[in-house]
Coordinates of C-alpha atoms and ligand atoms in Angstrom, one line a residue:
X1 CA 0.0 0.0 0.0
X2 CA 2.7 2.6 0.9
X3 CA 4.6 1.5 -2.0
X4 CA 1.8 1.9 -4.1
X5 CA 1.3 5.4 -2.9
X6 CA 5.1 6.3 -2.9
X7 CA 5.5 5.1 -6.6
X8 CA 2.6 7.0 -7.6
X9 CA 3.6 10.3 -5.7
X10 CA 7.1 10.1 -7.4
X11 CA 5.8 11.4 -10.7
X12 CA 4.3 14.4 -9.1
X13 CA 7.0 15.2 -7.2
X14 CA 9.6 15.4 -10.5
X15 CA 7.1 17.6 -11.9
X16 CA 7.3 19.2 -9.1
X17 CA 11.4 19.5 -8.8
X18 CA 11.7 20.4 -12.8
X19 CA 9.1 23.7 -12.6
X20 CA 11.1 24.7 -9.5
X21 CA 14.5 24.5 -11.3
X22 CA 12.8 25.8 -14.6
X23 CA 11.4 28.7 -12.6
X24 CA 14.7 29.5 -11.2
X25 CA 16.9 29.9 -14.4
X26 CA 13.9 31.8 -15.7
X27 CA 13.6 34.1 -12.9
X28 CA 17.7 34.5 -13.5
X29 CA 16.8 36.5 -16.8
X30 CA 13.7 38.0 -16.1
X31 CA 13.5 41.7 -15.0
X32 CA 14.1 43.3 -11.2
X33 CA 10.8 45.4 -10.4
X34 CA 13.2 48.8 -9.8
X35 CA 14.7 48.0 -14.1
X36 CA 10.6 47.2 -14.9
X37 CA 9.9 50.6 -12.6
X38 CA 12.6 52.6 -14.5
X39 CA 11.7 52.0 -17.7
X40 CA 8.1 52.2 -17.3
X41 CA 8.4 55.8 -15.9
X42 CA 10.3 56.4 -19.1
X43 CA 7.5 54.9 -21.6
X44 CA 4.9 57.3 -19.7
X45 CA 7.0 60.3 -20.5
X46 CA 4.6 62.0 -22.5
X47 CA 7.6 65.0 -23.8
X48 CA 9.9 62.1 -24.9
X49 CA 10.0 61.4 -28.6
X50 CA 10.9 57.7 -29.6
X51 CA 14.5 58.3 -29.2
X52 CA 14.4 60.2 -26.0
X53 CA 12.6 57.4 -24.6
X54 CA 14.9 54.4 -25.8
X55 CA 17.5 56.6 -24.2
X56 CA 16.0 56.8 -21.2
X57 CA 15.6 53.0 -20.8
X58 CA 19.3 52.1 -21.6
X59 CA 20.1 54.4 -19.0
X60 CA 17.8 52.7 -16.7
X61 CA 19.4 49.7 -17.9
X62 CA 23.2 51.3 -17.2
X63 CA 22.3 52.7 -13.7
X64 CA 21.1 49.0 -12.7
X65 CA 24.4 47.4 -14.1
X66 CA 26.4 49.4 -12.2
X67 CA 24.4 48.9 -9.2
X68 CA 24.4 45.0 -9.4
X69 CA 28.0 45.8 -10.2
X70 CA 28.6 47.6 -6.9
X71 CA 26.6 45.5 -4.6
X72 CA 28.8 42.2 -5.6
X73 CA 31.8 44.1 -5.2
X74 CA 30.8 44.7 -1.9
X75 CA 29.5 41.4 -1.0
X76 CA 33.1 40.1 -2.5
X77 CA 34.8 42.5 -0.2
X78 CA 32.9 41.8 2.3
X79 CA 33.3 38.2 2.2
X80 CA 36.6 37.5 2.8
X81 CA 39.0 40.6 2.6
X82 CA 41.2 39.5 0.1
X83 CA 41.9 40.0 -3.5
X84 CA 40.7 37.9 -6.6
X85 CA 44.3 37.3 -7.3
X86 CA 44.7 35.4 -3.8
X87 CA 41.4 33.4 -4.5
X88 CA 42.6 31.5 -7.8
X89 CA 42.6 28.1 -6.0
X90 CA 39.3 27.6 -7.2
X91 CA 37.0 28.6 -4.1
X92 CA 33.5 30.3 -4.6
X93 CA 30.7 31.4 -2.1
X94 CA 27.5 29.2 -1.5
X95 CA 25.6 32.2 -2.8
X96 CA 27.5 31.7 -5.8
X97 CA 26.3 28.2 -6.7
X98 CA 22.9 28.6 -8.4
X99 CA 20.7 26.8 -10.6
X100 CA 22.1 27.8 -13.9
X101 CA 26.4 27.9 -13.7
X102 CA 26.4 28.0 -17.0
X103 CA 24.9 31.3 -17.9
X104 CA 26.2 34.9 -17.3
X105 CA 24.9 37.9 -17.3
X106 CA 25.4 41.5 -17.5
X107 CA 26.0 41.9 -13.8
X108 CA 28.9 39.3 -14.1
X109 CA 31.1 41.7 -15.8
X110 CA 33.0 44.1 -13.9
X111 CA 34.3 47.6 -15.3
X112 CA 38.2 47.6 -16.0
X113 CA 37.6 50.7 -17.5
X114 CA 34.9 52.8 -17.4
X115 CA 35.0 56.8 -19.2
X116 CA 33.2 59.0 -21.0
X117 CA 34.1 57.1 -24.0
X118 CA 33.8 54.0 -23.8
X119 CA 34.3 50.6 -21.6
X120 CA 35.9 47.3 -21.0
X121 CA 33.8 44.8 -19.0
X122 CA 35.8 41.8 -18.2
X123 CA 33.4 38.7 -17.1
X124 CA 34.2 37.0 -13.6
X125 CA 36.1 34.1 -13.1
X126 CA 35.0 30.8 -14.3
X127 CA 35.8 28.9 -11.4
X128 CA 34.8 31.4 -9.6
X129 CA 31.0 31.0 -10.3
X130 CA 31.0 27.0 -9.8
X131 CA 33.5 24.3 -9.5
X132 CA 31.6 23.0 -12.3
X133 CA 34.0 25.5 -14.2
X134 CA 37.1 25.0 -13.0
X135 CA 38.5 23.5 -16.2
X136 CA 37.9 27.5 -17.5
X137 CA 40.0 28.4 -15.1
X138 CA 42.4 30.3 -17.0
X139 CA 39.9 31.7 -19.4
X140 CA 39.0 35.5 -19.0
X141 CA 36.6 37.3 -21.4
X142 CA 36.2 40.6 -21.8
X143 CA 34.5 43.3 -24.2
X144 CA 35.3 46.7 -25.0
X145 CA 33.5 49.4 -26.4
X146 CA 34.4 52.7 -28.0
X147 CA 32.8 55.6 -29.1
X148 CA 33.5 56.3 -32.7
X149 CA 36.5 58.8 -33.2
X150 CA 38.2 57.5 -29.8
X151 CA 42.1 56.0 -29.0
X152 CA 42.2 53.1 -26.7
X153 CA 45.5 53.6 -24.8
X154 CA 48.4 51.9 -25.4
X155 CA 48.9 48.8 -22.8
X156 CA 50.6 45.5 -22.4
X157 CA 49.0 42.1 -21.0
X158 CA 50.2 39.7 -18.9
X159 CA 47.9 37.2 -20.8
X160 CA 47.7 35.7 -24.7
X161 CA 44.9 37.1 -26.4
X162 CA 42.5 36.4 -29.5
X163 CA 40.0 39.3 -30.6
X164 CA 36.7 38.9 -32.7
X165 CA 35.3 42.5 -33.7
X166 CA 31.6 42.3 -33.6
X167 CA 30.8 45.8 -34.6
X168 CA 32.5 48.6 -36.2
X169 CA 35.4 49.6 -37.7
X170 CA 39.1 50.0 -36.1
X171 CA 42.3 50.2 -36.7
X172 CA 44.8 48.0 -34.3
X173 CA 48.3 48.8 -33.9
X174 CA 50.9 46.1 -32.6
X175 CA 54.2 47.3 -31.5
X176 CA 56.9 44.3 -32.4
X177 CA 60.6 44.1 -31.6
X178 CA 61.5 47.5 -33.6
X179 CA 58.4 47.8 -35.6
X180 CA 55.0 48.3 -35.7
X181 CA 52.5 47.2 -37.4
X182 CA 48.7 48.2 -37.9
X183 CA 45.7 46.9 -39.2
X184 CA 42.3 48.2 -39.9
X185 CA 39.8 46.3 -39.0
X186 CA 36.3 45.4 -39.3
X187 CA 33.5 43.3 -38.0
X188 CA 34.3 39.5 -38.5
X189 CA 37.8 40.0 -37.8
X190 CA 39.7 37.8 -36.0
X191 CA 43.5 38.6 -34.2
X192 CA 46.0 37.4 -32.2
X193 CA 48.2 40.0 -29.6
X194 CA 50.7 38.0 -28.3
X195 CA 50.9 38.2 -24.6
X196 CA 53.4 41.0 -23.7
X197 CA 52.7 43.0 -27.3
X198 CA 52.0 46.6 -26.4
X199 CA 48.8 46.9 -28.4
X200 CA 46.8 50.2 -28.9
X201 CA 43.6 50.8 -31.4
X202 CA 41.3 53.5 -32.6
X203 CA 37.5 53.6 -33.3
X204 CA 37.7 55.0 -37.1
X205 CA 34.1 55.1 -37.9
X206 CA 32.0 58.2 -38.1
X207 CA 29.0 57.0 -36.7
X208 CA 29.4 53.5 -35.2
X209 CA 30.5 52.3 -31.7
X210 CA 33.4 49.8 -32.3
X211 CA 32.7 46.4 -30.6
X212 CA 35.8 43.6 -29.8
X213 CA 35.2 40.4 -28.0
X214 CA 38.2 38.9 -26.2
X215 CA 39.4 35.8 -24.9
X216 CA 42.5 36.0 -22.6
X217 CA 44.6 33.4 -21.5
X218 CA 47.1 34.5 -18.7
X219 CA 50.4 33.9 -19.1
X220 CA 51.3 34.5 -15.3
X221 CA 48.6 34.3 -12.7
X222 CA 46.1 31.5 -13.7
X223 CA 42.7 32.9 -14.3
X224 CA 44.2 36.4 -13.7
X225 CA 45.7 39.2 -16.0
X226 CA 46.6 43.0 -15.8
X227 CA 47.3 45.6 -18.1
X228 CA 50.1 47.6 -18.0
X229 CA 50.6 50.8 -19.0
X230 CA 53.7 52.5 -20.0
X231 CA 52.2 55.6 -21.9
X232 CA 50.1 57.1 -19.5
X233 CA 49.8 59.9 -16.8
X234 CA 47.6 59.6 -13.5
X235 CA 44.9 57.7 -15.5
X236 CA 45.6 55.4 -17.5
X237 CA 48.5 55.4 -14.5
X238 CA 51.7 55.1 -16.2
X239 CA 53.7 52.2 -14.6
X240 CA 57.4 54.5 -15.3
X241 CA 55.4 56.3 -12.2
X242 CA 56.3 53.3 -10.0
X243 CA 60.2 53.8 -10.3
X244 CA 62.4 55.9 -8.7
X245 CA 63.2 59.7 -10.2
X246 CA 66.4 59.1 -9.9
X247 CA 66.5 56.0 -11.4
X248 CA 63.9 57.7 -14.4
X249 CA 66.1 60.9 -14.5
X250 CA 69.2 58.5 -14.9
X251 CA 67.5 56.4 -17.9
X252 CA 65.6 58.8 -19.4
X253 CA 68.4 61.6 -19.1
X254 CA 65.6 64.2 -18.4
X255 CA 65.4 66.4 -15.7
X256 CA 62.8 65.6 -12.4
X257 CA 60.6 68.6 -13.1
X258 CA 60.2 67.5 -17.2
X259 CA 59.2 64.1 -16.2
X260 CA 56.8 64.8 -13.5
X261 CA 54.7 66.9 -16.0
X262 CA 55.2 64.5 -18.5
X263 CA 53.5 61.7 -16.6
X264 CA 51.3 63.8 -14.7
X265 CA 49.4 65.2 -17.5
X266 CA 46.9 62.1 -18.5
X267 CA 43.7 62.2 -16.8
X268 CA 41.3 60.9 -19.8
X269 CA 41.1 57.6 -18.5
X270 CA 42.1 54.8 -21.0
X271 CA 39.3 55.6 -23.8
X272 CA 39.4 58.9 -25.2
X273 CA 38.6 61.1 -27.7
X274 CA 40.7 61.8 -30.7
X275 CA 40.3 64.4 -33.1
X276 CA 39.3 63.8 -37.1
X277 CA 43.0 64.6 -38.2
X278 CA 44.6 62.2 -35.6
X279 CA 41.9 59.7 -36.5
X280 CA 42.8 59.6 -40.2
X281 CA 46.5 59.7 -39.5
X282 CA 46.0 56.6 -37.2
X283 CA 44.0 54.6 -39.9
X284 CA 46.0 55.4 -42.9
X285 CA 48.0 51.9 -43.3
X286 CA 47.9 50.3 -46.6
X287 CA 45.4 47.4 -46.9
X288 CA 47.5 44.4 -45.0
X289 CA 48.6 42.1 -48.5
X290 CA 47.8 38.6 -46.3
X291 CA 44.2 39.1 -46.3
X292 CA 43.2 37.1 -48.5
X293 CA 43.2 33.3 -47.8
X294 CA 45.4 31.0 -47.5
X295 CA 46.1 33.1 -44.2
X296 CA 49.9 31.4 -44.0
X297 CA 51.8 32.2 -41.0
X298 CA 50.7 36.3 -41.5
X299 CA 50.4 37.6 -38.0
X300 CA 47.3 40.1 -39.5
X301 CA 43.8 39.7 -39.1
X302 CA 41.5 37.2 -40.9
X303 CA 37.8 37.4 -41.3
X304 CA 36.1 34.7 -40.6
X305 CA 32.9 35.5 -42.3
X306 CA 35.3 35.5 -45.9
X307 CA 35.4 31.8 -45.4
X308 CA 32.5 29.3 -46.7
X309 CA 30.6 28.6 -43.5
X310 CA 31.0 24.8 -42.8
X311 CA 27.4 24.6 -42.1
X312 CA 24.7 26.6 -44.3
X313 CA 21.0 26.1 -44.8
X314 CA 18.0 28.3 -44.6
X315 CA 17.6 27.4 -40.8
X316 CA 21.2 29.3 -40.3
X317 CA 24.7 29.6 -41.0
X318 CA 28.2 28.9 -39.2
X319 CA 31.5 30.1 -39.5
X320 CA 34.4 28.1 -38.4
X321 CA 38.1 28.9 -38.0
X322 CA 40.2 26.2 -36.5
X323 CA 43.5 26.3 -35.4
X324 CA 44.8 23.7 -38.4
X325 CA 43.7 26.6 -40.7
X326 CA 45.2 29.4 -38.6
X327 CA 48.2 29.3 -37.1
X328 CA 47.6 32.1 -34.9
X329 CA 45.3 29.9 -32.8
X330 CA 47.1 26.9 -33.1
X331 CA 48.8 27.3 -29.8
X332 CA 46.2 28.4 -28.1
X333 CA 44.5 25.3 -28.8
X334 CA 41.4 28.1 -30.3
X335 CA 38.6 27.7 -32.5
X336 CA 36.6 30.4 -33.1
X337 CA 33.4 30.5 -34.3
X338 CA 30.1 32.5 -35.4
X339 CA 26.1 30.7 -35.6
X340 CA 23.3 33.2 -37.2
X341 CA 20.6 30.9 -36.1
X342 CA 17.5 32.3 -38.5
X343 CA 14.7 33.5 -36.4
X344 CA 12.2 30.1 -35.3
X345 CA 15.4 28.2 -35.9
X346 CA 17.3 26.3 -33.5
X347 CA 21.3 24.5 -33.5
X348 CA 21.6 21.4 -32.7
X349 CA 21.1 18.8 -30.1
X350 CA 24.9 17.9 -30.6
X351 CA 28.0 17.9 -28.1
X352 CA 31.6 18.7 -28.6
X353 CA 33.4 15.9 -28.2
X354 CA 36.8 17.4 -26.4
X355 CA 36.2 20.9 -26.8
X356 CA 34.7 23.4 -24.2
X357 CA 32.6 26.4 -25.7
X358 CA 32.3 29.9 -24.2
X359 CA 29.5 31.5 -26.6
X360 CA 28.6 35.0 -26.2
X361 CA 25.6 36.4 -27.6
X362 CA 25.8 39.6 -30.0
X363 CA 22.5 39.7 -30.9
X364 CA 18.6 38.4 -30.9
X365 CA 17.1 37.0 -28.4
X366 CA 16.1 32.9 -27.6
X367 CA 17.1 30.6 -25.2
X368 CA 19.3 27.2 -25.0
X369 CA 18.4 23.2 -23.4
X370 CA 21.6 21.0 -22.0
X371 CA 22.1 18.3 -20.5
X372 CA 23.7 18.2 -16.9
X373 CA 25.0 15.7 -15.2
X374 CA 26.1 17.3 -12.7
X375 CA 23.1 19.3 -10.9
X376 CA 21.1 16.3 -11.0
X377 CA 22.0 15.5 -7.5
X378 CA 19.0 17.1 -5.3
X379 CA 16.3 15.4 -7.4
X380 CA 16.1 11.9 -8.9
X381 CA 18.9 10.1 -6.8
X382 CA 16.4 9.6 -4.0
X383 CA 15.1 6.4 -4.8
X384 CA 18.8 5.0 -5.0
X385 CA 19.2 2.4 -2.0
X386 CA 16.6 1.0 0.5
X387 CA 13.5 -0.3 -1.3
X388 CA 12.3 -3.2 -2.0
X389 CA 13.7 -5.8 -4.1
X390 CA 11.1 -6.0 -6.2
X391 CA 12.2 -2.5 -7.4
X392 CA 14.7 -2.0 -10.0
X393 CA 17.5 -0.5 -8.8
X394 CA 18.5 2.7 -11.4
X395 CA 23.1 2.8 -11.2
X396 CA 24.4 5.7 -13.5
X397 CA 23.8 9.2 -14.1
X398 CA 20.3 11.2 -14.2
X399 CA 20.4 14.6 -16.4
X400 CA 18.9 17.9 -15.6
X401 CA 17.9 20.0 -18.0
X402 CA 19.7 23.4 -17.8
X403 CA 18.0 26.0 -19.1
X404 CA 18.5 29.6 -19.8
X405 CA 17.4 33.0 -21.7
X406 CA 19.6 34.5 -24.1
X407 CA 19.6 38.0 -25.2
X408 CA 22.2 40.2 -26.4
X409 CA 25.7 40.3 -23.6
X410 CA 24.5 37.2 -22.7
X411 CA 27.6 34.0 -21.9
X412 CA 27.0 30.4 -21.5
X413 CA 29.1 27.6 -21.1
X414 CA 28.7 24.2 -22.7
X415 CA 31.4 21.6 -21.5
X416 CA 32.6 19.1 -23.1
X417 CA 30.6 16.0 -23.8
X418 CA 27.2 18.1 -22.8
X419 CA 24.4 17.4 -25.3
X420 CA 23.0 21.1 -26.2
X421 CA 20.4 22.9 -28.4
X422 CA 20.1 26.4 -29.1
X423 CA 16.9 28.2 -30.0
X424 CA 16.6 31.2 -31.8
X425 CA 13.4 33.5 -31.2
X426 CA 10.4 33.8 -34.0
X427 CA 11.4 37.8 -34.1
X428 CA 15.4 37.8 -34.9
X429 CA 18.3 35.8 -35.9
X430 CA 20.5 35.3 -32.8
X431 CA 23.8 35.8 -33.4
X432 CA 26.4 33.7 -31.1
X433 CA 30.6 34.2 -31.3
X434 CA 32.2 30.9 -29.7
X435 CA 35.4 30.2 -28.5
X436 CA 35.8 26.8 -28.2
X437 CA 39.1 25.8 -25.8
X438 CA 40.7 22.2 -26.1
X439 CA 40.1 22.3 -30.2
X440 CA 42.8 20.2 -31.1
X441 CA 41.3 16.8 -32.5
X442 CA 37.6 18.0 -31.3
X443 CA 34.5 16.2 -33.2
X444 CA 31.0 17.8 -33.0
X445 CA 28.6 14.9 -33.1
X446 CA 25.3 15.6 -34.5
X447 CA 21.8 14.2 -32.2
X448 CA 19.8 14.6 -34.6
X449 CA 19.4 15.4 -38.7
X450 CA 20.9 13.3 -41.4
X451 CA 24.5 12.3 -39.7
X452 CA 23.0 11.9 -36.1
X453 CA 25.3 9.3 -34.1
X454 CA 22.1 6.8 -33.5
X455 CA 22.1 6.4 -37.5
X456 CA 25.5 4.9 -37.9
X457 CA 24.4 2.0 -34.9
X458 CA 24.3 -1.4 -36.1
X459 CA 20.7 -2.4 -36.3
X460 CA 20.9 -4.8 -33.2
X461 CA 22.8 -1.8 -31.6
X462 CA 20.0 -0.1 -32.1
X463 CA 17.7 -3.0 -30.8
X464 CA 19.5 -3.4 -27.5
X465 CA 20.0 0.2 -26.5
X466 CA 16.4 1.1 -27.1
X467 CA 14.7 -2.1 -26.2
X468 CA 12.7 -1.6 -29.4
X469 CA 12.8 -3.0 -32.8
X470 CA 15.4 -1.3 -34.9
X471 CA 12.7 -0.5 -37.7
X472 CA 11.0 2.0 -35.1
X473 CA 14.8 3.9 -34.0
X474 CA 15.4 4.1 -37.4
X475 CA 11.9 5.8 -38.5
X476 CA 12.6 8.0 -35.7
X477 CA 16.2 9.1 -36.0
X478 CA 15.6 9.0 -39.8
X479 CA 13.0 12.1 -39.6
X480 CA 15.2 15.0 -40.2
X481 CA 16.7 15.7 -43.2
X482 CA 18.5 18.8 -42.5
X483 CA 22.4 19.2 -40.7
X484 CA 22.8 21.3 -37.9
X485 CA 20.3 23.6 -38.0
X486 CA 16.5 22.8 -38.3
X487 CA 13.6 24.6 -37.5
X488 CA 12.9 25.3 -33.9
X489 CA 9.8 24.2 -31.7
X490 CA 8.1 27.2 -32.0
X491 CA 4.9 26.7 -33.7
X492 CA 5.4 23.0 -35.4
X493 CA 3.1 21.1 -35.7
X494 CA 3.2 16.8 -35.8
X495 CA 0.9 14.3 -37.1
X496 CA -0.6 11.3 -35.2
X497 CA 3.0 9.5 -36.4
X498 CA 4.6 12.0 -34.3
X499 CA 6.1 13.6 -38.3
X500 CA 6.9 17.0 -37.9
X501 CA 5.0 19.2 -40.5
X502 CA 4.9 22.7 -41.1
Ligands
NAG1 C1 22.8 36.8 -40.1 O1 21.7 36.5 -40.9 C2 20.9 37.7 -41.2 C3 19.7 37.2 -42.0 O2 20.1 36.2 -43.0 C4 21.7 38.7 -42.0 O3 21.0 39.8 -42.2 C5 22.9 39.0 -41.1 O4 23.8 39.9 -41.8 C6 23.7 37.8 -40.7 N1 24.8 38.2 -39.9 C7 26.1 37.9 -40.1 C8 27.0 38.4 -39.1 O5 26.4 37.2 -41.1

């Protein structure tokens, strides 16, 4: 009798266990009431114009980033009073440990720079989320912005970087062993800065913000980089400030009261304005020759979008550059990559087989599904041990679905191995950059469409996994004709066969 009861209870109380954890990565992404409040008090403006009220909103938006910014920076000080850089081992708060590890949002970026000009957000640790991410440890992004018509600052890294630009135009000046070399840029590009390379850039556009992704790996600290500037004053700080003047006056054969003004003049902060002459001066470089493929061992940018994408149909495109095709991420053990899911399309199921993607949305709006083994814990392991032994006893992994909104700024993580989809909204394309760490010799298997890994089963394979006759797998796994992408869930239909149709 209490078996009875118990067995039929269990159903209910799954049901029960998924809508919590769906309800909590939803309620991750969906609005706090003083963001809704803002912005409502700017739609109810009746003097605003269209524009004035868009404005409004992002600035509602901006004055709740920086809040949500502040208040963890004070719950991380307040934690424990010491530094990121003394907390690389790995640790991370209870409070940090949520439903969704996976997925970041805006308030997980942190200012590095912050002027009138422009920013550079750099996203929080990994590992410093969830032990679920250690094996990102010493992965960093971070995106910068700039104005058009501004200089970003000269500076050197302590870390290896590759940089995707995902709006704009710029031009990118590296600063080699007694040369320098500059390269305009423009959205699709891809480039490597060596870790060390003093590297400094310009927004050369008119009208448009310039936009670069990047991944850092540190060469020093694991999980931790700095920049260093030389050229400088009081902000950007010049690091020639650190030294002695006598040791400055000695090198620099220049008099104590020369250098002081010299680096006490810069107060701009590290994005700043530049005028129309100094602009065109700064963006004058003969097109770079090694643009057009093959790449060879060119040190320049490449655009990834020139290449054919490795996966094309009307359901979406994606761009692929892997590190047999370019040397510059070879090393770095890099692919890089760019999906334009169509709008009421989705990517995937698949997993990587070796490789680890960080994917960060640049535009549209949807949501991805994946697999987790390893937040299934709370829920379905209950019935393990005890019970009768009339009752099957289940050894092996349970899944959770991990769910989560995505919307432009948005950054998820699928590890290795992890079956994922990713769903594009009915009203725009979403647009996803990936990098994708541990590349080298990585497969992407297909779950479904016309190469999906159940196809190439024997047919008693088949038989035994399922527990079914092969004929039914196969009429199953057969459906899909299309690679990669296919069209999403929203709005299809199926026929008492369970045959999708539009
Ligand atoms: C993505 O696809 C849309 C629609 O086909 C297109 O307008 C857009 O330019 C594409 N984006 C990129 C970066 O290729």
């Amino acid at each position: 009798m209490t078996i009875m009861a118990l067995k039929a209870k269990a159903p209910l109380v799954i049901l029960l266990l998924s809508l919590f954890v769906i309800c909590a990565s939803l309620a991750l992404a969906t609005q706090d009431p003083e963001l809704k409040q803002c912005k409502h008090q700017c739609r109810h403006q009746r003097q605003f114009d269209e524009q004035q009220q868009e404005e409004c909103e992002r600035r509602c938006e901006e004055y709740h980033r920086e809040k949500k910014e502040r208040e963890r920076a004070e719950r991380r000080r307040g934690q424990e009073g010491s530094s990121e850089s003394e907390r690389y081992e790995g640790e991370e708060s209870e409070e940090e440990e949520e439903t969704n590890p996976y997925l970041f949002e805006d308030e997980h970026f942190e200012s590095r720079v912050r002027t009138e000009e422009g920013t550079d957000k750099i996203l929080e640790k990994f590992s410093r989320r969830s032990k679920l991410l250690r094996g990102l440890e010493n992965y960093r992004v971070a995106i910068l912005e700039a104005n058009p018509h501004t200089f970003v600052a000269p500076a050197h890294f302590d870390a290896e970087i590759v940089l995707f630009v995902a709006k704009g135009r710029g031009t990118i000046t590296l600063v080699r062993e007694e040369k320098r070399e500059s390269f305009n840029v423009e959205h699709g590009d891809i480039m490597r800065v060596p870790a060390g390379t003093p590297v400094y850039m310009i927004n050369r556009d008119n009208n448009e913000k310039l936009c670069v992704v990047k991944i850092l790996q540190p060469v020093f600290l694991p999980g931790h980089f700095e920049a260093f500037h030389g050229a400088g004053g009081e902000d950007p700080e010049s690091f020639y400030r650190a030294f002695s003047l006598e040791i400055l006056e000695a090198a620099l054969r220049t008099r104590r009261d020369e250098l002081e003004r010299l680096f006490g003049k810069q107060r701009q902060g590290a994005i700043m304005k530049a005028s129309k002459e100094q602009i065109r001066s700064l963006s004058e470089q003969e097109e770079f020759p090694a643009r057009i493929w093959p790449f060879g061992d060119s040190s320049g940018p490449f655009n990834l979008f020139r290449r054919r994408p490795s996966q094309s149909n009307q359901f979406g495109r994606l761009y692929e550059a892997h590190p047999n095709d370019f040397k510059q991420l070879q090393d770095l053990d890099l692919i890089v990559s760019f999906a334009n899911i169509t709008k009421g399309s989705m990517a995937g199921p698949y997993y990587n087989s070796r490789a680890t993607k960080i994917s960060v949305v640049l535009d549209g709006e949807g949501y991805f599904e994946m697999a987790s083994p390893h937040l299934s814990s709370a829920g379905s392991r209950r019935h393990r041990g005890g019970g009768g032994f009339s009752e099957r006893r289940k050894v092996g992994p349970t899944y959770q679905k991990v769910s989560g909104r995505l919307r432009r700024g948005v950054v998820f993580v699928t590890p290795a191995g992890h079956p994922v989809a990713v769903v594009a909204s009915r009203h725009n394309n979403l647009q996803v950059l990936c990098f994708e760490v541990n590349a080298q010799g990585n497969i992407r298997f297909p779950l479904a469409g016309k190469r999906n890994i159940v196809n190439d089963f024997e047919k008693e394979a088949k038989e035994l996994a399922f527990n079914s006759p092969a004929r039914e797998v196969e009429r199953i796994f057969r459906n899909q004709d299309e690679e990669f992408f296919f069209p999403g869930p929203n709005g299809q239909r199926h026929d008492e066969r369970g045959r999708a149709f539009e």
